[in-house]
Amino acid sequence: MKRITHTTIEVRTRMAPSPTGMLHIGGLRTALYNYLFAKQNGGDFLLRIEDTDRTRFVPGATEKIYEMLAWVKLKFDDEPIVQSKRLEIYQKYAQQLIDGGHAYYCFCTPEELTKMREEQEKKKLPPRYDGRCRNITQNEVASRLKSNKSYVLRLKTPKNQTVEFDDVVYGKIKVNSNDIDDQVLLKSDGFPTYHLAVIIDDHEMKITHIMRGEEWLPSTPKHILLYEALGWQSPVYCHLPNILGANKKKLSKRTGDVSVEDFKNKGYLPEALINYIALLGWNPGTEQEIFSLDQLIKQFDINKLHKSGAIFDIKKLNDINGQYIRKLSKQKITEMCLPYLVETYGDALQNYSDEYIASVVALEQERLKKLSDITSSTKLFFTNELDYDAKLLPWKKTPTNAKETLLSAQTVLMSVKKWTKEGLEETLTDFIFHNKLTHGEALWPLRVALSGQENSPGPFEIAAVLGKEESLKRVRAAIDKL
Ligand code: GLU
């Protein structure tokens, strides 16, 4: 397997997304690994928009790619290259390939090609161009061009040659050129195919290392042939195994979210997402699991990339995201949660002070896995009236009278001087002790009275946030229910 040791040349990597939809988790990992490798070698990370397939172009997708990369703070060096603006360059090199005898004009019509494919299918042969235009004479080509016949340019794949290259992850790859199709290089609309554009741009952008998804591995021999035909040195290849869903198949929309923007919208922090994604295909070989981008730049190792696909584990991502959330300051987390609260509670939120909102968020901070969770867990704090079944109030384990317990708790609460979590805890613990109650007997009805829920934070925390007046109001309402 090819090992990458320190390089004397300037490292230049790139991300080359096609603007055909959302930026996916897999695309983000490709970007990240290319970024990390370039930066740890003091090199450049470049961006190229591969928009030559006009049938799959999605308006706005390019802008989204920029937006998502900016969100995760992966900065690219230089202006992005946009392929659709470079048609003349591709055409120039295409001409060079024809002149050198490495490409040829193909005038086959779509109907002819369909027929060819059907016949191959019938004979159980792999679908491949049969080369019928390879040997059209120059004169004939000239006359067909003159009469404006539609054409494409194809790669003149050499016969029976071994094409080989070293892949950092997959090792030595060897293919017989007879198994390589006469790939279309330039389409009838004058646009290059991916295969032509990719090698020209990687050469012109002086890309030294290509890290990309494993789905491009079968295309690489074609690229090697093109590099050879143009007399260029090919870059180092490093194909990344797919990220897998829980079903061990390639991660896809069917198995859950795959678009980076969906994760952003749900309230994953960019640092946490990057941290988690870095571990999908690489690990440092130690127990360390939390990495800043700078630490990743230092520790990422292209030679330690895994050969098998990593499974995307949402629980692990949630866990890492939760750790990042807990590190946020009170002010920052409140700011970040506010849009979710506004979306859920709308104008009603105006009835609460900034300080109150901040204390609700601070209480939840410990438990949040993602920012959007703030909406499901805070309903009890932003309502005037709790709606719950009185049957929830009594402590189930020992038959005590919930009404009596709440009546005594109410008296005790009225006497609390320091209305803080600690002050409440102290007073109520005293009360429990003196009345020979268990914690469950005393605190369960109180917690339900304050939250209206079967599961919630503890009664001291809730009461401290709600304040004395609202807490007592809720206890009274509970007593009335019983
Ligand atoms: N445009 C290709 C993609 O979106 C890039 C392949 C490559 O990196 O060469 O996957």
XYZ file of C-alpha atoms and ligand atoms in Angstrom:
492
model
C 0.000 0.000 0.000
C 1.252 3.429 -0.844
C 2.478 5.267 2.228
C 2.587 8.978 2.171
C 5.675 10.375 3.773
C 6.493 14.055 4.046
C 6.354 15.766 0.726
C 8.799 18.257 -0.680
C 6.313 19.573 -3.220
C 3.622 21.973 -2.115
C 0.538 19.957 -1.260
C -2.630 21.049 -3.029
C -5.907 19.260 -2.494
C -9.389 20.024 -3.628
C -13.009 19.324 -3.125
C -14.918 19.033 -6.373
C -18.639 18.869 -5.671
C -21.281 18.733 -8.349
C -24.086 21.183 -7.631
C -26.780 18.575 -8.026
C -28.381 18.929 -4.602
C -27.520 19.315 -0.969
C -24.040 18.877 0.423
C -24.073 15.444 2.024
C -22.272 14.118 5.052
C -20.030 12.082 2.748
C -19.153 15.214 0.754
C -18.349 17.030 3.941
C -16.017 14.245 5.036
C -14.243 14.393 1.670
C -13.847 18.139 2.083
C -12.605 17.747 5.642
C -9.977 15.113 4.890
C -8.667 17.104 1.926
C -8.591 20.205 4.093
C -6.809 18.495 6.979
C -4.201 16.920 4.751
C -3.463 20.168 2.914
C -3.248 22.197 6.093
C -1.032 19.768 7.992
C 1.399 20.019 5.099
C 1.218 23.785 4.872
C -0.547 23.450 1.532
C -3.699 24.723 -0.123
C -7.219 23.385 -0.126
C -9.136 24.395 -3.244
C -12.722 24.239 -4.354
C -13.983 23.406 -7.787
C -17.608 23.358 -8.817
C -18.200 20.535 -11.292
C -21.262 21.785 -13.084
C -20.806 20.419 -16.584
C -23.696 17.998 -16.394
C -26.391 20.501 -17.199
C -29.177 17.949 -16.850
C -28.430 17.462 -13.149
C -27.691 21.075 -12.263
C -29.770 22.385 -9.372
C -30.020 26.183 -9.089
C -28.862 27.419 -5.704
C -26.871 24.268 -4.935
C -23.498 25.965 -5.470
C -24.384 28.733 -3.027
C -25.449 26.122 -0.482
C -22.098 24.366 -0.789
C -20.290 27.651 -0.036
C -22.655 28.328 2.843
C -22.173 24.920 4.448
C -18.378 24.999 4.100
C -18.355 28.447 5.690
C -20.582 27.160 8.497
C -18.138 24.393 9.383
C -15.256 26.835 8.924
C -13.451 24.930 6.211
C -11.863 27.801 4.336
C -10.668 27.231 0.828
C -7.705 29.024 -0.635
C -8.181 31.049 -3.832
C -11.345 31.678 -5.757
C -13.363 28.553 -6.557
C -13.014 27.210 -10.085
C -16.304 26.801 -11.922
C -16.137 24.287 -14.744
C -18.943 25.686 -16.878
C -16.836 28.822 -17.359
C -13.909 26.888 -18.756
C -15.328 25.227 -21.864
C -12.681 26.638 -24.189
C -9.932 25.160 -22.059
C -11.458 21.685 -22.239
C -11.981 22.013 -25.968
C -8.354 23.034 -26.448
C -7.088 19.937 -24.675
C -9.645 17.757 -26.455
C -8.142 18.923 -29.717
C -4.708 18.026 -28.377
C -5.970 14.519 -27.644
C -7.318 14.153 -31.184
C -4.101 15.459 -32.692
C -2.118 12.972 -30.636
C -4.352 10.073 -31.718
C -5.791 9.554 -28.228
C -9.350 10.574 -28.988
C -11.676 10.245 -31.943
C -14.922 11.632 -33.307
C -17.959 9.476 -32.839
C -21.044 10.229 -34.913
C -23.276 7.471 -33.581
C -26.814 8.611 -32.928
C -28.569 7.946 -29.602
C -30.728 5.365 -31.428
C -27.683 3.496 -32.662
C -26.207 3.486 -29.167
C -29.410 2.175 -27.622
C -29.535 -0.609 -30.180
C -25.899 -1.460 -29.483
C -26.617 -1.675 -25.747
C -29.687 -3.839 -26.249
C -27.766 -6.285 -28.388
C -24.982 -6.448 -25.817
C -27.526 -7.087 -23.109
C -29.035 -9.924 -25.136
C -25.611 -11.499 -25.493
C -24.908 -10.859 -21.811
C -21.935 -8.687 -22.692
C -20.936 -5.666 -20.589
C -22.371 -2.455 -22.051
C -19.567 -0.788 -23.940
C -19.060 1.306 -27.032
C -18.018 -1.136 -29.772
C -15.570 1.261 -31.401
C -17.306 1.478 -34.777
C -16.258 5.128 -35.256
C -12.633 4.546 -34.258
C -11.399 4.048 -37.756
C -13.337 6.592 -39.752
C -10.877 8.248 -42.127
C -9.824 11.831 -41.585
C -11.486 12.837 -44.838
C -14.736 11.248 -43.822
C -14.574 12.977 -40.432
C -13.949 16.314 -42.165
C -16.882 15.870 -44.465
C -19.261 14.831 -41.652
C -18.150 17.817 -39.596
C -18.751 20.039 -42.605
C -22.275 18.771 -42.954
C -22.832 19.600 -39.262
C -23.376 16.044 -38.103
C -23.682 15.856 -34.381
C -20.729 14.177 -32.683
C -19.021 13.394 -29.418
C -15.320 12.842 -28.755
C -14.271 9.523 -27.315
C -11.144 8.259 -25.648
C -9.198 5.929 -27.935
C -8.494 3.378 -25.256
C -5.329 1.477 -26.127
C -5.710 -2.252 -26.641
C -4.507 -4.817 -24.154
C -2.386 -2.620 -21.913
C -2.047 -2.820 -18.187
C -3.187 0.343 -16.480
C -2.058 0.570 -12.901
C -1.836 2.979 -10.031
C -1.309 2.985 -6.287
C -4.158 4.039 -4.094
C -3.358 5.149 -0.558
C -6.303 3.191 0.853
C -6.909 0.391 -1.651
C -3.298 -0.326 -2.599
C -2.178 -1.317 -6.080
C -4.928 -1.339 -8.666
C -4.321 -3.045 -11.998
C -6.751 -3.097 -14.900
C -6.472 -4.393 -18.435
C -7.313 -1.596 -20.845
C -9.575 -3.970 -22.796
C -11.955 -3.588 -19.863
C -12.037 0.182 -20.207
C -14.727 1.741 -22.350
C -14.013 4.311 -25.047
C -15.284 6.954 -22.681
C -17.053 10.025 -24.062
C -14.822 13.016 -23.333
C -16.650 15.856 -25.015
C -20.416 15.751 -25.368
C -22.412 16.867 -28.382
C -23.286 20.111 -26.596
C -19.590 20.992 -26.419
C -19.450 20.368 -22.655
C -16.777 18.022 -21.361
C -17.734 14.931 -19.422
C -16.588 14.646 -15.836
C -13.657 12.463 -16.903
C -12.120 14.993 -19.255
C -12.765 18.030 -17.096
C -11.511 16.411 -13.916
C -8.049 15.600 -15.235
C -7.597 18.928 -17.007
C -8.587 20.907 -13.957
C -6.619 18.826 -11.506
C -3.596 19.338 -13.730
C -4.121 23.068 -14.202
C -4.856 23.562 -10.505
C -1.654 21.644 -9.695
C -3.523 19.225 -7.442
C -1.092 16.817 -5.820
C -3.414 14.542 -3.824
C -6.971 13.510 -4.578
C -9.139 12.202 -1.803
C -12.620 11.323 -2.986
C -15.384 8.768 -2.553
C -14.760 5.134 -3.433
C -17.383 5.361 -6.174
C -14.724 7.068 -8.303
C -12.241 4.241 -7.997
C -13.455 2.463 -11.175
C -13.082 5.730 -13.128
C -9.498 6.260 -12.135
C -7.912 3.966 -14.788
C -9.565 6.152 -17.451
C -8.022 9.166 -15.815
C -4.619 7.509 -15.742
C -4.899 6.865 -19.485
C -5.739 10.508 -20.060
C -2.794 11.691 -17.971
C -0.543 9.436 -20.002
C -2.024 10.628 -23.266
C -1.379 14.246 -22.342
C 2.054 13.526 -20.943
C 1.157 14.694 -17.447
C 1.991 13.242 -14.081
C -1.023 11.929 -12.251
C -1.680 12.974 -8.649
C -1.705 10.654 -5.639
C -5.065 8.927 -5.297
C -6.778 8.139 -2.076
C -10.297 6.772 -2.320
C -12.451 6.906 0.768
C -14.734 3.997 1.661
C -18.414 4.853 1.784
C -20.057 5.976 4.959
C -22.668 3.365 5.823
C -26.093 3.607 7.386
C -27.240 1.401 10.262
C -28.251 -1.205 7.641
C -24.602 -1.374 6.504
C -25.580 -0.016 3.088
C -24.276 3.272 1.736
C -25.708 6.075 3.860
C -28.737 7.400 2.066
C -31.788 9.513 2.619
C -33.796 6.419 3.357
C -31.757 5.658 6.464
C -31.958 9.168 7.901
C -30.606 12.612 7.368
C -27.698 12.913 5.061
C -27.586 16.589 4.198
C -25.300 18.826 6.200
C -27.964 21.493 6.260
C -30.414 19.155 8.005
C -27.886 18.680 10.783
C -27.359 22.426 11.001
C -31.098 23.004 11.239
C -31.505 20.466 14.000
C -28.955 22.253 16.104
C -25.772 20.289 15.701
C -22.788 22.521 16.305
C -20.395 22.780 13.378
C -17.409 21.920 15.577
C -19.168 18.794 16.842
C -20.215 17.676 13.373
C -16.675 18.116 12.062
C -15.299 16.292 15.090
C -17.634 13.345 14.581
C -17.194 13.181 10.822
C -13.411 13.147 11.142
C -13.804 9.848 12.967
C -15.790 8.240 10.146
C -12.911 6.516 8.462
C -9.985 7.504 10.628
C -9.092 7.371 14.278
C -6.025 8.414 16.166
C -5.460 5.005 17.714
C -5.971 6.456 21.188
C -8.989 6.960 23.423
C -9.243 10.610 22.462
C -12.560 11.405 20.908
C -12.926 15.175 21.155
C -10.870 17.139 18.652
C -10.815 20.766 17.636
C -10.132 21.518 13.989
C -6.579 22.499 14.902
C -6.023 19.248 16.741
C -7.378 17.354 13.770
C -4.947 19.164 11.490
C -2.119 18.019 13.726
C -3.267 14.464 14.310
C -5.071 13.352 11.151
C -3.060 10.698 9.350
C -3.769 9.773 5.748
C -1.894 6.504 6.293
C -4.353 5.447 8.954
C -7.496 5.672 6.853
C -9.733 2.653 7.223
C -10.365 0.349 4.340
C -13.885 -0.625 5.362
C -16.853 1.711 5.494
C -17.637 3.416 8.784
C -21.153 3.221 10.132
C -22.810 6.528 10.783
C -23.856 6.339 14.408
C -26.301 9.052 15.351
C -26.020 8.197 19.054
C -22.310 8.867 18.972
C -22.848 12.125 17.119
C -25.475 13.133 19.691
C -23.101 12.311 22.473
C -20.287 14.389 20.985
C -22.671 17.224 20.182
C -23.942 17.149 23.772
C -20.382 17.493 25.016
C -19.866 20.567 22.848
C -23.188 22.031 23.961
C -22.209 21.686 27.607
C -19.059 23.688 26.974
C -20.989 26.730 25.719
C -21.346 29.759 27.969
C -24.780 30.539 29.358
C -25.089 33.505 27.086
C -23.990 31.681 23.968
C -26.279 28.700 24.473
C -29.232 31.011 25.105
C -28.503 32.912 21.904
C -28.238 29.680 19.971
C -31.428 28.195 21.398
C -33.481 31.344 20.943
C -34.439 30.766 17.287
C -35.835 27.334 18.214
C -37.790 28.786 21.117
C -39.166 31.592 18.967
C -40.236 29.081 16.355
C -42.094 26.995 18.922
C -43.561 29.540 21.307
C -43.893 32.545 18.965
C -45.180 35.750 20.521
C -45.848 34.057 23.860
C -42.127 34.230 24.472
C -42.397 37.979 24.882
C -44.123 37.417 28.219
C -40.877 36.113 29.685
C -37.791 38.058 30.645
C -34.408 37.410 29.045
C -33.160 36.266 32.393
C -35.976 33.751 32.740
C -35.354 32.359 29.263
C -31.638 32.084 30.004
C -32.314 30.158 33.206
C -34.618 27.711 31.403
C -31.933 27.120 28.774
C -29.237 26.762 31.429
C -31.299 24.104 33.159
C -31.664 22.114 29.934
C -28.077 22.580 28.786
C -26.900 19.484 30.650
C -29.352 17.259 28.851
C -29.449 18.688 25.334
C -28.173 16.470 22.565
C -28.929 19.036 19.930
C -30.239 22.575 20.128
C -33.657 21.740 18.684
C -34.316 19.459 21.687
C -34.851 22.647 23.655
C -38.369 22.882 22.281
C -39.635 19.494 23.376
C -38.264 19.778 26.898
C -39.246 23.317 27.835
C -42.999 23.411 27.284
C -43.578 23.381 31.035
C -41.728 26.675 31.416
C -43.614 28.613 28.773
C -47.220 27.951 29.642
C -49.770 29.476 31.992
C -51.593 26.292 32.613
C -50.361 22.730 32.753
C -52.555 20.113 31.255
C -52.062 16.713 32.899
C -53.990 13.894 34.481
C -54.382 14.067 38.290
C -53.644 10.322 38.392
C -50.041 11.212 37.741
C -49.689 13.031 41.069
C -49.550 10.241 43.688
C -46.279 8.416 44.196
C -47.011 4.881 42.990
C -44.565 2.911 45.113
C -46.052 3.587 48.562
C -49.655 4.568 49.172
C -49.416 8.077 50.543
C -51.912 10.847 50.321
C -50.636 13.132 47.604
C -53.059 15.877 48.573
C -51.841 15.975 52.146
C -48.220 15.885 51.073
C -48.781 18.750 48.681
C -50.649 20.785 51.299
C -47.729 20.483 53.722
C -45.201 21.112 50.954
C -47.132 24.238 50.036
C -46.802 25.595 53.595
C -43.110 24.802 53.622
C -42.579 26.429 50.237
C -44.280 29.597 51.408
C -41.693 29.853 54.153
C -38.622 29.392 51.890
C -36.380 32.432 52.234
C -33.724 31.730 49.628
C -35.616 30.785 46.482
C -32.746 29.075 44.731
C -32.170 25.455 43.847
C -29.919 25.067 46.913
C -32.231 26.996 49.246
C -35.218 24.935 48.145
C -33.330 21.712 48.459
C -32.256 22.511 51.984
C -35.725 23.489 53.202
C -37.510 20.605 51.535
C -34.971 18.034 52.700
C -35.547 19.254 56.224
C -39.270 18.918 55.747
C -38.904 15.356 54.425
C -36.708 14.405 57.361
C -39.002 15.849 60.029
C -42.111 14.261 58.584
C -40.406 10.896 58.161
C -41.261 10.813 54.474
C -39.276 9.198 51.709
C -37.930 11.395 48.947
C -40.256 9.754 46.443
C -43.359 10.284 48.540
C -42.645 13.954 48.989
C -40.941 14.975 45.812
C -42.829 13.007 43.183
C -46.152 14.836 43.691
C -44.321 18.121 43.910
C -42.373 17.529 40.730
C -45.510 16.509 38.849
C -47.347 19.526 40.233
C -44.604 21.798 38.904
C -44.016 20.086 35.577
C -47.226 18.259 34.692
C -44.974 15.525 33.315
C -43.934 12.032 34.176
C -40.304 12.830 33.349
C -38.738 16.204 33.958
C -35.846 17.861 35.740
C -36.011 17.721 39.551
C -38.493 19.829 41.541
C -35.831 22.110 43.058
C -34.450 23.066 39.673
C -37.886 23.633 38.183
C -39.132 25.666 41.137
C -35.968 27.800 41.127
C -36.528 28.700 37.480
C -40.298 29.229 37.777
C -39.976 31.503 40.803
C -42.000 31.494 43.985
C -45.252 32.874 42.698
C -45.626 30.579 39.704
C -44.453 27.527 41.682
C -47.025 28.088 44.406
C -49.693 28.681 41.801
C -48.923 25.290 40.269
C -48.935 23.517 43.630
C -52.341 25.053 44.400
C -53.660 23.951 41.019
C -52.460 20.406 41.718
C -54.166 20.362 45.133
C -57.391 21.479 43.438
C -57.148 18.563 41.026
C -57.046 16.014 43.837
N -17.864 15.924 -8.972
C -17.536 14.700 -8.337
C -18.495 14.500 -7.172
O -19.316 15.315 -6.902
C -16.123 14.762 -7.810
C -15.324 13.564 -8.032
C -13.854 13.839 -7.793
O -13.527 14.303 -6.700
O -13.053 13.650 -8.709
O -18.488 13.517 -6.502
